[in-house]
Short mmCIF file of C-alpha atoms in Angstrom, two decimals:
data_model
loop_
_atom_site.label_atom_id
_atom_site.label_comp_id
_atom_site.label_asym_id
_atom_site.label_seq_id
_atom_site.Cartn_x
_atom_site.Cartn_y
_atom_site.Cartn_z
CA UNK A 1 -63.51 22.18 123.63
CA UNK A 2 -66.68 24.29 122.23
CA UNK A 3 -65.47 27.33 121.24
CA UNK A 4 -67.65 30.94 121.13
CA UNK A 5 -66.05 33.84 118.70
CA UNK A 6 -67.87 36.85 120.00
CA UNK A 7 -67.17 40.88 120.96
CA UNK A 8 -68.02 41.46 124.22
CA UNK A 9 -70.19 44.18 123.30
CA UNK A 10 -72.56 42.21 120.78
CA UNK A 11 -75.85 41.82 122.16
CA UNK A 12 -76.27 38.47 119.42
CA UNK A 13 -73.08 36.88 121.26
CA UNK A 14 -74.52 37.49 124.94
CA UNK A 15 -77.82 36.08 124.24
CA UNK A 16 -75.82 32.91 122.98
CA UNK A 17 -73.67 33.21 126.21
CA UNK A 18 -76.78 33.30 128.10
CA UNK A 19 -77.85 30.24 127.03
CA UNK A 20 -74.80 28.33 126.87
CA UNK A 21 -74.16 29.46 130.47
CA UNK A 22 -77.46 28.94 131.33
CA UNK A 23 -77.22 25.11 130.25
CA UNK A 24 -73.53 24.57 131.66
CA UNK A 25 -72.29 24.08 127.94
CA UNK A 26 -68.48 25.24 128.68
CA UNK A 27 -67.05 27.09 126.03
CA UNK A 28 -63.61 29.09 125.41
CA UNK A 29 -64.74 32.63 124.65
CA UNK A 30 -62.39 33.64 121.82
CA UNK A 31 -62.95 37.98 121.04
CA UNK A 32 -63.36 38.75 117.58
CA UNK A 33 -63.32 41.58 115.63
CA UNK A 34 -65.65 41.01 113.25
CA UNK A 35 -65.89 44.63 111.44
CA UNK A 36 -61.94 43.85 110.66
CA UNK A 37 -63.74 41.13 108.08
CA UNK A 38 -60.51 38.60 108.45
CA UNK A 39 -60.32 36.05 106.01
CA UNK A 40 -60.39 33.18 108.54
CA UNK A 41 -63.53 34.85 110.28
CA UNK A 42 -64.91 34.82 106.77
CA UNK A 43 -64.53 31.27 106.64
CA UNK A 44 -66.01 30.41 109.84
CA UNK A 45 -68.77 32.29 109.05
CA UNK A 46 -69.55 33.95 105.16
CA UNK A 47 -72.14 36.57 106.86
CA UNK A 48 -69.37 37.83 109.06
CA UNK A 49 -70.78 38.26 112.07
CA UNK A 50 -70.06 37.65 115.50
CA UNK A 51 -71.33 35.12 117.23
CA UNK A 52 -70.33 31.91 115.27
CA UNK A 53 -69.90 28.82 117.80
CA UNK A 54 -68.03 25.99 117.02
CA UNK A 55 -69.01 22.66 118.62
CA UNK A 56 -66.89 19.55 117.94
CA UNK A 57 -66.32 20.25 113.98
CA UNK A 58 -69.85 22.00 113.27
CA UNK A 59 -69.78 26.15 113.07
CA UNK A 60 -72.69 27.58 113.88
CA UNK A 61 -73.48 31.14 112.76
CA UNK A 62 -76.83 33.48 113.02
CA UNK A 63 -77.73 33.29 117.33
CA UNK A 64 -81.16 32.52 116.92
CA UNK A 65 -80.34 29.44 115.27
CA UNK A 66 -77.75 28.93 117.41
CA UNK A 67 -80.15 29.38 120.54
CA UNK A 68 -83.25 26.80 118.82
CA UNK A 69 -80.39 24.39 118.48
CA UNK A 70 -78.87 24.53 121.73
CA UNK A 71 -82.86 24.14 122.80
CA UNK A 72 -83.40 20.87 121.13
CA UNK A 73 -79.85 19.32 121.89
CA UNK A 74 -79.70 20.67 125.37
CA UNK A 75 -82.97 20.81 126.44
CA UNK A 76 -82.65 21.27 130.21
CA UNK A 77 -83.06 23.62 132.04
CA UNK A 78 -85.53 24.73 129.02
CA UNK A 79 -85.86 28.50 127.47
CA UNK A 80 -88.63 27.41 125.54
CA UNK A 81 -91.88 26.62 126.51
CA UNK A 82 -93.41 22.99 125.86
CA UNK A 83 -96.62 24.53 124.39
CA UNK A 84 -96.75 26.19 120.39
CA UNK A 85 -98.49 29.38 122.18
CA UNK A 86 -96.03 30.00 124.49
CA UNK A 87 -93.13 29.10 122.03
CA UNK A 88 -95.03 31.88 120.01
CA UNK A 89 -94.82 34.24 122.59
CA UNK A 90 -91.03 33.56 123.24
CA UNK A 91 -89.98 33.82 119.41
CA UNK A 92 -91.81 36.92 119.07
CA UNK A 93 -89.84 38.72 121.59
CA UNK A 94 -86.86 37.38 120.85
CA UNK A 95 -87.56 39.38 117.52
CA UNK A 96 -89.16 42.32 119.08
CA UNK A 97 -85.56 42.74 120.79
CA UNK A 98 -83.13 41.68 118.31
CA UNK A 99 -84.84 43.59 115.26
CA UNK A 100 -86.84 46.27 116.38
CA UNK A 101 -85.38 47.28 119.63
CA UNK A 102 -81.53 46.38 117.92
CA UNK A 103 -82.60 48.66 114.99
CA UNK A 104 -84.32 51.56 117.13
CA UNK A 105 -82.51 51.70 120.12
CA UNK A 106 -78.67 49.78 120.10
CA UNK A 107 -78.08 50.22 116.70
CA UNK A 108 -78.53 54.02 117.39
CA UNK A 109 -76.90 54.49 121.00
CA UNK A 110 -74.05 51.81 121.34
CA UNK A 111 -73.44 52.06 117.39
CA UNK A 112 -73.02 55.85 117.63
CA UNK A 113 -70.88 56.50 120.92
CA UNK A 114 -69.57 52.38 120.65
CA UNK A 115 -68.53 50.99 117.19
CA UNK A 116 -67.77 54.35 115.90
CA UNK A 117 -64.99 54.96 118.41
CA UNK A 118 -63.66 51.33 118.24
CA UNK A 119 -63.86 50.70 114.47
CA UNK A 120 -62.70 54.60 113.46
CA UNK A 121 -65.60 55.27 111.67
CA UNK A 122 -65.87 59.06 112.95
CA UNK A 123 -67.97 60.94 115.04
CA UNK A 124 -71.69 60.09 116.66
CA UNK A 125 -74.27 61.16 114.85
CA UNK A 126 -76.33 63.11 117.58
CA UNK A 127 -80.00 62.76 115.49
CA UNK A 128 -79.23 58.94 115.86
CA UNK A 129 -78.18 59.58 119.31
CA UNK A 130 -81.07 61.54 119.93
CA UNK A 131 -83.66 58.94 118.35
CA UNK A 132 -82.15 55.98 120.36
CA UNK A 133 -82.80 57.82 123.77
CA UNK A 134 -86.11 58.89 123.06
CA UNK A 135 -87.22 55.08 121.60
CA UNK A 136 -85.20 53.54 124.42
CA UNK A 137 -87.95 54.95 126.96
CA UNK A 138 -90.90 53.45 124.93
CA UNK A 139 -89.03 49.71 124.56
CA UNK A 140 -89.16 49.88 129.07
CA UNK A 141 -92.64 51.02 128.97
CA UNK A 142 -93.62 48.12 126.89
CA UNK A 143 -91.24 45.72 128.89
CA UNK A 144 -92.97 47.62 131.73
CA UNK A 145 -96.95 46.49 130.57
CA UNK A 146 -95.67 42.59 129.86
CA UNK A 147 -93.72 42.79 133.39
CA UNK A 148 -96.81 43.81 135.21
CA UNK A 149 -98.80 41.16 133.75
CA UNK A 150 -96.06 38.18 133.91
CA UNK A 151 -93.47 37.13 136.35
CA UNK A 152 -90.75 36.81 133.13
CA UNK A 153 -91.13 38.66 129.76
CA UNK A 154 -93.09 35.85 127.92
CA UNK A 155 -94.95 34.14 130.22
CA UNK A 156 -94.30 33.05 133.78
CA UNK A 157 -90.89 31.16 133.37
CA UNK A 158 -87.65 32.67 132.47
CA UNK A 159 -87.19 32.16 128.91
CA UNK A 160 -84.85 33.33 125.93
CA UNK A 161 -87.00 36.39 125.71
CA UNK A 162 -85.57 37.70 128.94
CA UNK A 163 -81.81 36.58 127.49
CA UNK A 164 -82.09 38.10 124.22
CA UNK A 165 -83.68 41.48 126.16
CA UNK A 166 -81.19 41.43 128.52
CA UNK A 167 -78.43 40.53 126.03
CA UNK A 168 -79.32 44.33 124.70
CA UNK A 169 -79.88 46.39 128.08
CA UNK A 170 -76.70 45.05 129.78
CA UNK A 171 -74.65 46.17 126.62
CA UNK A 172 -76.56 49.71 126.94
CA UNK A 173 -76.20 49.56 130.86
CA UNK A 174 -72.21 49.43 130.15
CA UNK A 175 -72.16 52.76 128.70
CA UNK A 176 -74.51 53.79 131.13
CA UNK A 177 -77.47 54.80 128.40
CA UNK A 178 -80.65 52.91 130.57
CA UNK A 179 -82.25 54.80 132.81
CA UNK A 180 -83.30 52.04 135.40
CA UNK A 181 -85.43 54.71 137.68
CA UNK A 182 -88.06 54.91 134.38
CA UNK A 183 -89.72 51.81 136.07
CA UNK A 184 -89.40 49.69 139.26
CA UNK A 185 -90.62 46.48 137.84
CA UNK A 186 -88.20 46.39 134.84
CA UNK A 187 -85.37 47.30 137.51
CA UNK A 188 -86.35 44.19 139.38
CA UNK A 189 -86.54 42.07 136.36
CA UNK A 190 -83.37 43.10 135.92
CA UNK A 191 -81.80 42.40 139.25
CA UNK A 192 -83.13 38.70 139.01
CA UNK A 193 -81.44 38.38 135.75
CA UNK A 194 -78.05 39.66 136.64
CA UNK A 195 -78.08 37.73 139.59
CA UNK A 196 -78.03 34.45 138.21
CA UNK A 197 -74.64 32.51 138.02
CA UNK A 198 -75.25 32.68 133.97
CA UNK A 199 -74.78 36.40 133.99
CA UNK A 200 -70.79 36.05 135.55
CA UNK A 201 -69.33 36.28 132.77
CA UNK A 202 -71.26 39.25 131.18
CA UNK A 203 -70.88 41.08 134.45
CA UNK A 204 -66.96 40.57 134.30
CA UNK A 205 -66.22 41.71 130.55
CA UNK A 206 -63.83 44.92 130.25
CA UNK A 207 -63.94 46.58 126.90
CA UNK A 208 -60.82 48.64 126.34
CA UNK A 209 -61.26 52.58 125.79
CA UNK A 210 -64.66 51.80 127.62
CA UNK A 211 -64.10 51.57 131.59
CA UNK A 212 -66.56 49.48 133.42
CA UNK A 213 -68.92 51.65 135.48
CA UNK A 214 -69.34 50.89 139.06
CA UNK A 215 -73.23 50.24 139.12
CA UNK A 216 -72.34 47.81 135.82
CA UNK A 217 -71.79 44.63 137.78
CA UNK A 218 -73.60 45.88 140.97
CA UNK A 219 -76.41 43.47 141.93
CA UNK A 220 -78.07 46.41 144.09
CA UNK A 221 -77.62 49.10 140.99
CA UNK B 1 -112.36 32.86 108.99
CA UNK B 2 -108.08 33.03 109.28
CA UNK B 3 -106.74 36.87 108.31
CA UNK B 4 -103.88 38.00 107.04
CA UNK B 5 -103.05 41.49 107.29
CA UNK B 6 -99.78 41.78 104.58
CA UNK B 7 -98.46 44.10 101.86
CA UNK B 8 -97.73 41.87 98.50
CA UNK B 9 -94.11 43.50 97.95
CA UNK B 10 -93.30 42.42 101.79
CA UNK B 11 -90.81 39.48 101.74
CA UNK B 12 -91.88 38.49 105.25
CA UNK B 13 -95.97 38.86 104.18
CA UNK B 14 -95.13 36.41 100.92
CA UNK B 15 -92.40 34.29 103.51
CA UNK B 16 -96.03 33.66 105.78
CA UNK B 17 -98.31 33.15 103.04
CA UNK B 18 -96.07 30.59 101.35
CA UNK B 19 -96.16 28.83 104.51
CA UNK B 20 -100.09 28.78 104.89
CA UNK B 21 -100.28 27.99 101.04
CA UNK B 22 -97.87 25.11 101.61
CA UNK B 23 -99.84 23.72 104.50
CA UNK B 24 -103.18 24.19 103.03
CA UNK B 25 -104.64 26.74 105.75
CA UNK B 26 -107.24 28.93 104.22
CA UNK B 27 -106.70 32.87 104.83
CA UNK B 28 -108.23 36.06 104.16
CA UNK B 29 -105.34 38.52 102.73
CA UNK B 30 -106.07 42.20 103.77
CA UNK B 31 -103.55 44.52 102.31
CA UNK B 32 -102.21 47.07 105.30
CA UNK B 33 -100.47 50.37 104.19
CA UNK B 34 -98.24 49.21 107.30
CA UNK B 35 -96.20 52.50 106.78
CA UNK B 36 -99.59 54.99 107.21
CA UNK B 37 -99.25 53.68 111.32
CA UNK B 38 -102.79 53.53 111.61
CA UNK B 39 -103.66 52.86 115.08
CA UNK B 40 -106.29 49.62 114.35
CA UNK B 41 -102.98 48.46 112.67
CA UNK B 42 -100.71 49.42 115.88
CA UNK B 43 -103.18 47.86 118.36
CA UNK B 44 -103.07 44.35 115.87
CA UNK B 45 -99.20 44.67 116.26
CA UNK B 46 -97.38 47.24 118.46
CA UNK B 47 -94.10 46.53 116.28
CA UNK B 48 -95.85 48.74 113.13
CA UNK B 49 -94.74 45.98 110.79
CA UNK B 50 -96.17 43.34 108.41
CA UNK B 51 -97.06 40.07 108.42
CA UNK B 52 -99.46 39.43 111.16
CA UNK B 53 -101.75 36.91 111.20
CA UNK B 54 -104.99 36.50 112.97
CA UNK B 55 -105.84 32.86 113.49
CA UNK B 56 -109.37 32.46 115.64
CA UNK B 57 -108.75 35.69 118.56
CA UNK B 58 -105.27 35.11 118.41
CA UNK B 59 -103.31 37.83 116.57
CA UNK B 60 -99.51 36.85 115.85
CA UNK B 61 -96.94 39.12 114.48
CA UNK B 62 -93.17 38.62 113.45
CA UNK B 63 -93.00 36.31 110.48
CA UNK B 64 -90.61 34.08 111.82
CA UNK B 65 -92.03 33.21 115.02
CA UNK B 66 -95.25 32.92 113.02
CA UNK B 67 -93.50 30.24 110.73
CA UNK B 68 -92.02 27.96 113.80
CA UNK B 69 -95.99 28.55 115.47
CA UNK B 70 -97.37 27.09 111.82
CA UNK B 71 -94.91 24.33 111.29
CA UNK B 72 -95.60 22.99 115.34
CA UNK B 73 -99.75 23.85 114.85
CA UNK B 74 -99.61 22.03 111.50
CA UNK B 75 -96.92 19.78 110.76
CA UNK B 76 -98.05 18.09 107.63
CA UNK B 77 -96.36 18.99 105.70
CA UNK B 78 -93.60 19.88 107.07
CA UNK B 79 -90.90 22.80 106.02
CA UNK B 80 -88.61 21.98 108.90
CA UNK B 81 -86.39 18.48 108.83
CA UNK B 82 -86.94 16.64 111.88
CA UNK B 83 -82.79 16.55 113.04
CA UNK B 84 -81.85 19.29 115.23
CA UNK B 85 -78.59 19.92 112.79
CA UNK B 86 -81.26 20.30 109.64
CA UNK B 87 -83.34 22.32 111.88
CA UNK B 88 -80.28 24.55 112.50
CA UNK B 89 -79.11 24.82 108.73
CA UNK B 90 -82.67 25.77 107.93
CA UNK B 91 -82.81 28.75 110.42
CA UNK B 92 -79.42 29.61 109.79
CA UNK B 93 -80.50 30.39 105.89
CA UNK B 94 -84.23 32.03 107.00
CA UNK B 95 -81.80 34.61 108.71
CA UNK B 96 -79.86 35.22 106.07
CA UNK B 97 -82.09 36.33 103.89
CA UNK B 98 -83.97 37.98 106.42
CA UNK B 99 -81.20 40.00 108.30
CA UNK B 100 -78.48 40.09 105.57
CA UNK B 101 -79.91 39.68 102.42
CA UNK B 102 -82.59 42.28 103.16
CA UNK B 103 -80.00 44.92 104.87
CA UNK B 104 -77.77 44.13 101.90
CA UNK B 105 -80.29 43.56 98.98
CA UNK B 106 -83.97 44.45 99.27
CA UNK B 107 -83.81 47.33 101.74
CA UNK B 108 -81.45 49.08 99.13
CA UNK B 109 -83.24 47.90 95.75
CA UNK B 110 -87.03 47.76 96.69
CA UNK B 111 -86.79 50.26 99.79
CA UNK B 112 -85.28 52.74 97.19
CA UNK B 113 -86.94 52.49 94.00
CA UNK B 114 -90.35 51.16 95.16
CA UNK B 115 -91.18 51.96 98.61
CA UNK B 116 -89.90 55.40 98.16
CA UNK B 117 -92.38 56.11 95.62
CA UNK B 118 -95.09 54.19 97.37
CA UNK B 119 -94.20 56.20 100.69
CA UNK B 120 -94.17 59.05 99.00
CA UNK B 121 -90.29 59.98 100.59
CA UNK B 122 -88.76 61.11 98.06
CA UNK B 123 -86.37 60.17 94.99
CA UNK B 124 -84.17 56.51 95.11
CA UNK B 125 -80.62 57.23 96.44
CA UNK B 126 -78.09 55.67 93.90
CA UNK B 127 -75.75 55.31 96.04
CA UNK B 128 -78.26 52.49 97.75
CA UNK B 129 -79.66 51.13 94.46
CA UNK B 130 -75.67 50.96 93.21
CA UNK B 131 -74.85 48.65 96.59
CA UNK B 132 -77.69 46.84 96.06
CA UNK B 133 -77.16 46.02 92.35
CA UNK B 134 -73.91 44.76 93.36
CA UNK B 135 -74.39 42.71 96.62
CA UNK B 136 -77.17 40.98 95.01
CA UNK B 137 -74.67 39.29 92.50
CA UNK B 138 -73.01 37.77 95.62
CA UNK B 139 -76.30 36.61 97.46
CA UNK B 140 -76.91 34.46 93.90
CA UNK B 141 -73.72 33.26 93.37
CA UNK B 142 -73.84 31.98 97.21
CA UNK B 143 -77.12 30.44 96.33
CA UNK B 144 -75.94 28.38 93.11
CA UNK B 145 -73.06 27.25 95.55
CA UNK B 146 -75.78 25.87 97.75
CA UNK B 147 -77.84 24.29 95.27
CA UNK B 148 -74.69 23.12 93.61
CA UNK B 149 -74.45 20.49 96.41
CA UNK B 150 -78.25 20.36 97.52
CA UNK B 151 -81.95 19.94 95.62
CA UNK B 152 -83.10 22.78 97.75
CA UNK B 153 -81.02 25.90 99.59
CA UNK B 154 -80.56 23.33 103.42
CA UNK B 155 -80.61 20.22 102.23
CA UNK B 156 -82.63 17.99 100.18
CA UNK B 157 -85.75 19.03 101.14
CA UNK B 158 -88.09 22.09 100.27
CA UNK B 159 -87.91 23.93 103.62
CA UNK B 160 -88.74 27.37 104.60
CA UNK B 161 -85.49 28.33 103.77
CA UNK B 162 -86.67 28.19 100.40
CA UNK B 163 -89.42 30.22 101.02
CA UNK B 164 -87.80 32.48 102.90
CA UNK B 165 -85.25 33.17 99.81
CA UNK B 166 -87.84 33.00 97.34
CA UNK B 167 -89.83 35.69 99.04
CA UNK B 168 -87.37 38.22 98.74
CA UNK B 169 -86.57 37.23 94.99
CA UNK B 170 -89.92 37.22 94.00
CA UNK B 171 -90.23 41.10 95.18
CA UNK B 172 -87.31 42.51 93.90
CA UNK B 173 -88.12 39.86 90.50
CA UNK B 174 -91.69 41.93 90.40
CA UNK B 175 -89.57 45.12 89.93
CA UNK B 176 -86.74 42.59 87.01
CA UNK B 177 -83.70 43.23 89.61
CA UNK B 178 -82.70 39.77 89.36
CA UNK B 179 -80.53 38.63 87.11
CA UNK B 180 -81.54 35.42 86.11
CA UNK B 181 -79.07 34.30 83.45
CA UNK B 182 -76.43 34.63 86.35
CA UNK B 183 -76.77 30.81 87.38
CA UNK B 184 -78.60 28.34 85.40
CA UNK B 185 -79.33 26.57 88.76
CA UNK B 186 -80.62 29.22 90.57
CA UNK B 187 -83.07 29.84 87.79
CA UNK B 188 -84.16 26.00 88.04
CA UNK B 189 -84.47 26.61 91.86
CA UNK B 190 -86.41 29.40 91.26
CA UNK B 191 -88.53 27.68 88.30
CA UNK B 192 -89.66 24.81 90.87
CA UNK B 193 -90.69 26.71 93.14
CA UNK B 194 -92.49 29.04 91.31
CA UNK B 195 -94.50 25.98 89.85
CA UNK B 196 -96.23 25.37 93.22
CA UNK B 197 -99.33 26.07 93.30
CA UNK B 198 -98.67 27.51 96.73
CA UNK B 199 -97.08 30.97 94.73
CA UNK B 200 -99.93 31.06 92.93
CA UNK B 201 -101.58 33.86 94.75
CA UNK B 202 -98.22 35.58 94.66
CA UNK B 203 -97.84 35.63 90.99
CA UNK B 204 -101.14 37.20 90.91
CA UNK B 205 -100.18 40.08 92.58
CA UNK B 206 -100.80 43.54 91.33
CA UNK B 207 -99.06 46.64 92.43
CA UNK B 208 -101.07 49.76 91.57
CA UNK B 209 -98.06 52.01 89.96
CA UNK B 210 -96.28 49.39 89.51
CA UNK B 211 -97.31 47.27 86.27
CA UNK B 212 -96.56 43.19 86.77
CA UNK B 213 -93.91 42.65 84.32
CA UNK B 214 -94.84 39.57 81.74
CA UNK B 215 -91.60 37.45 82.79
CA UNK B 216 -92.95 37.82 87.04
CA UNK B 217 -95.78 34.83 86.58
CA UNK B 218 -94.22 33.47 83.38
CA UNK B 219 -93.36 29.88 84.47
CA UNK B 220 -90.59 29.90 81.39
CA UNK B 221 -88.71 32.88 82.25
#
């Protein structure tokens, strides 16, 4: 059985989700966590994050590796384009998200009011909190302009660029920090993701100290 | 005529113009104070950051998706193996260095005691420059435990892997934080690929307040 070690609250372990659901790779979903730095997670995976999949006897750290390999061994249903533009297009906002919009926005609201609580680390720091909800309104602008131009975020098919953003908005959604009235066309975007039978599982995680808001797993939010 | 827009202490600029170097693609470097925000630079990249390329009207940013778009444009040669489980160990090591390595190493060494001064933001934090001193000793004894069992860091091959590690050394080397005498293989690694004459242009790099010190382009270091 392929195994997943993830948090529920990692946006890097729902994009990989995403695609293994996505695909129909089954997997156990095994909760790790990783800022606890235990020696066996250390050996699964030296860089110590979450996720790290383990398929047969491979582990598999770093989710954008993860996600290119799950591409070219599973190739259908595809999250890549077939052509090296549109590939382009995809990788580049699968970056956008999971370095600039991780560093600017989640890094800033879910590590603040999130990991601080659940790892002890003290108190949010309110400039950070500040600076994430002020950048978070630029990110759905942009996702706003590429919407209005495309029927999925790179191009016209639904691709890991709409996983890997909607790894990171469904993780903010949780704790209730996206305002979905900012723009019609990203709240539809949305609703089509979270409707697909890939989402489930996302929809259905319960963090403890963290209840699930009502509008969380609501398909008319 | 190609363009690329870079800063010669970026790991991701030197990471892309290994890979054009490499694969023989002829490019126009334009140094960008990527930091001064300068709106030409944010329409040519709406992320703010550095590398981005401009091949014919297409302008590409992101340094990784810009790697994967050069490697399926121009495959010969090629800096990717052509299994998807080389593929994977590959990407798997580009992310290191680029997420971890950087958070861990180069943000904290270079980001403190060059970019500060550059930036004008003030004086290095020691704190940073103490973690960074440190964590770099573990990056390079990771590395010789690579090469220990491999000619290059994923597998027998040069890949971009190597590039991707020997962009970020080759910075922080320009400023002597790397210990060389750590690892005898390391150094070798380092010595072969700093014998290509694709890091030519990269040992020729001059960094106005910042004199080139004689060991950077020596090939006997």
């Amino acid at each position: 059985m392929n195994r997943l070690y993830h948090y529920p609250l990692s946006p890097f372990s729902r994009k990989v989700r995403l695609s293994l659901a996505e695909k129909r790779i089954e997997v156990e979903l095994v909760e790790e966590r990783f800022w606890e730095q235990d020696a066996d997670f250390l050996r699964r995976n030296p860089a110590g994050k979450v996720p790290v999949l383990k398929m047969g006897n491979r582990l598999m750290a770093e989710s954008s590796a993860i996600c290119e390999y799950l591409e070219e061994t599973h190739p259908t249903p595809s999250l890549l384009p077939s052509d090296a533009d549109g590939r382009y297009e995809v990788r580049r906002l699968v970056a956008w998200f999971d370095d600039k919009f991780n560093s600017e926005v989640t890094n800033k609201l879910m590590g603040e009011r999130v990991f601080r609580k659940i790892m002890g680390t003290g108190y949010p720091d309110s400039a950070n909190v500040k600076a994430g909800s002020k950048a978070i309104k630029y990110h759905l602008d942009y996702m706003h302009w590429l919407l209005d131009q495309r029927r999925w975020l790179a191009g016209n098919e639904l691709s890991l660029a709409d996983f890997a953003a909607a790894a990171h908005l469904s993780c903010l959604d949780y704790v209730s920090d996206v305002d979905w009235n900012r723009s019609v066309i990203v709240k539809d975007w949305y609703a089509k993701i979270k409707s697909r039978p890939a989402f489930r599982s996302i929809l259905a995680d319960q963090i403890s100290g963290f209840p699930q808001p009502s509008h969380y797993s609501d398909l008319d939010f």
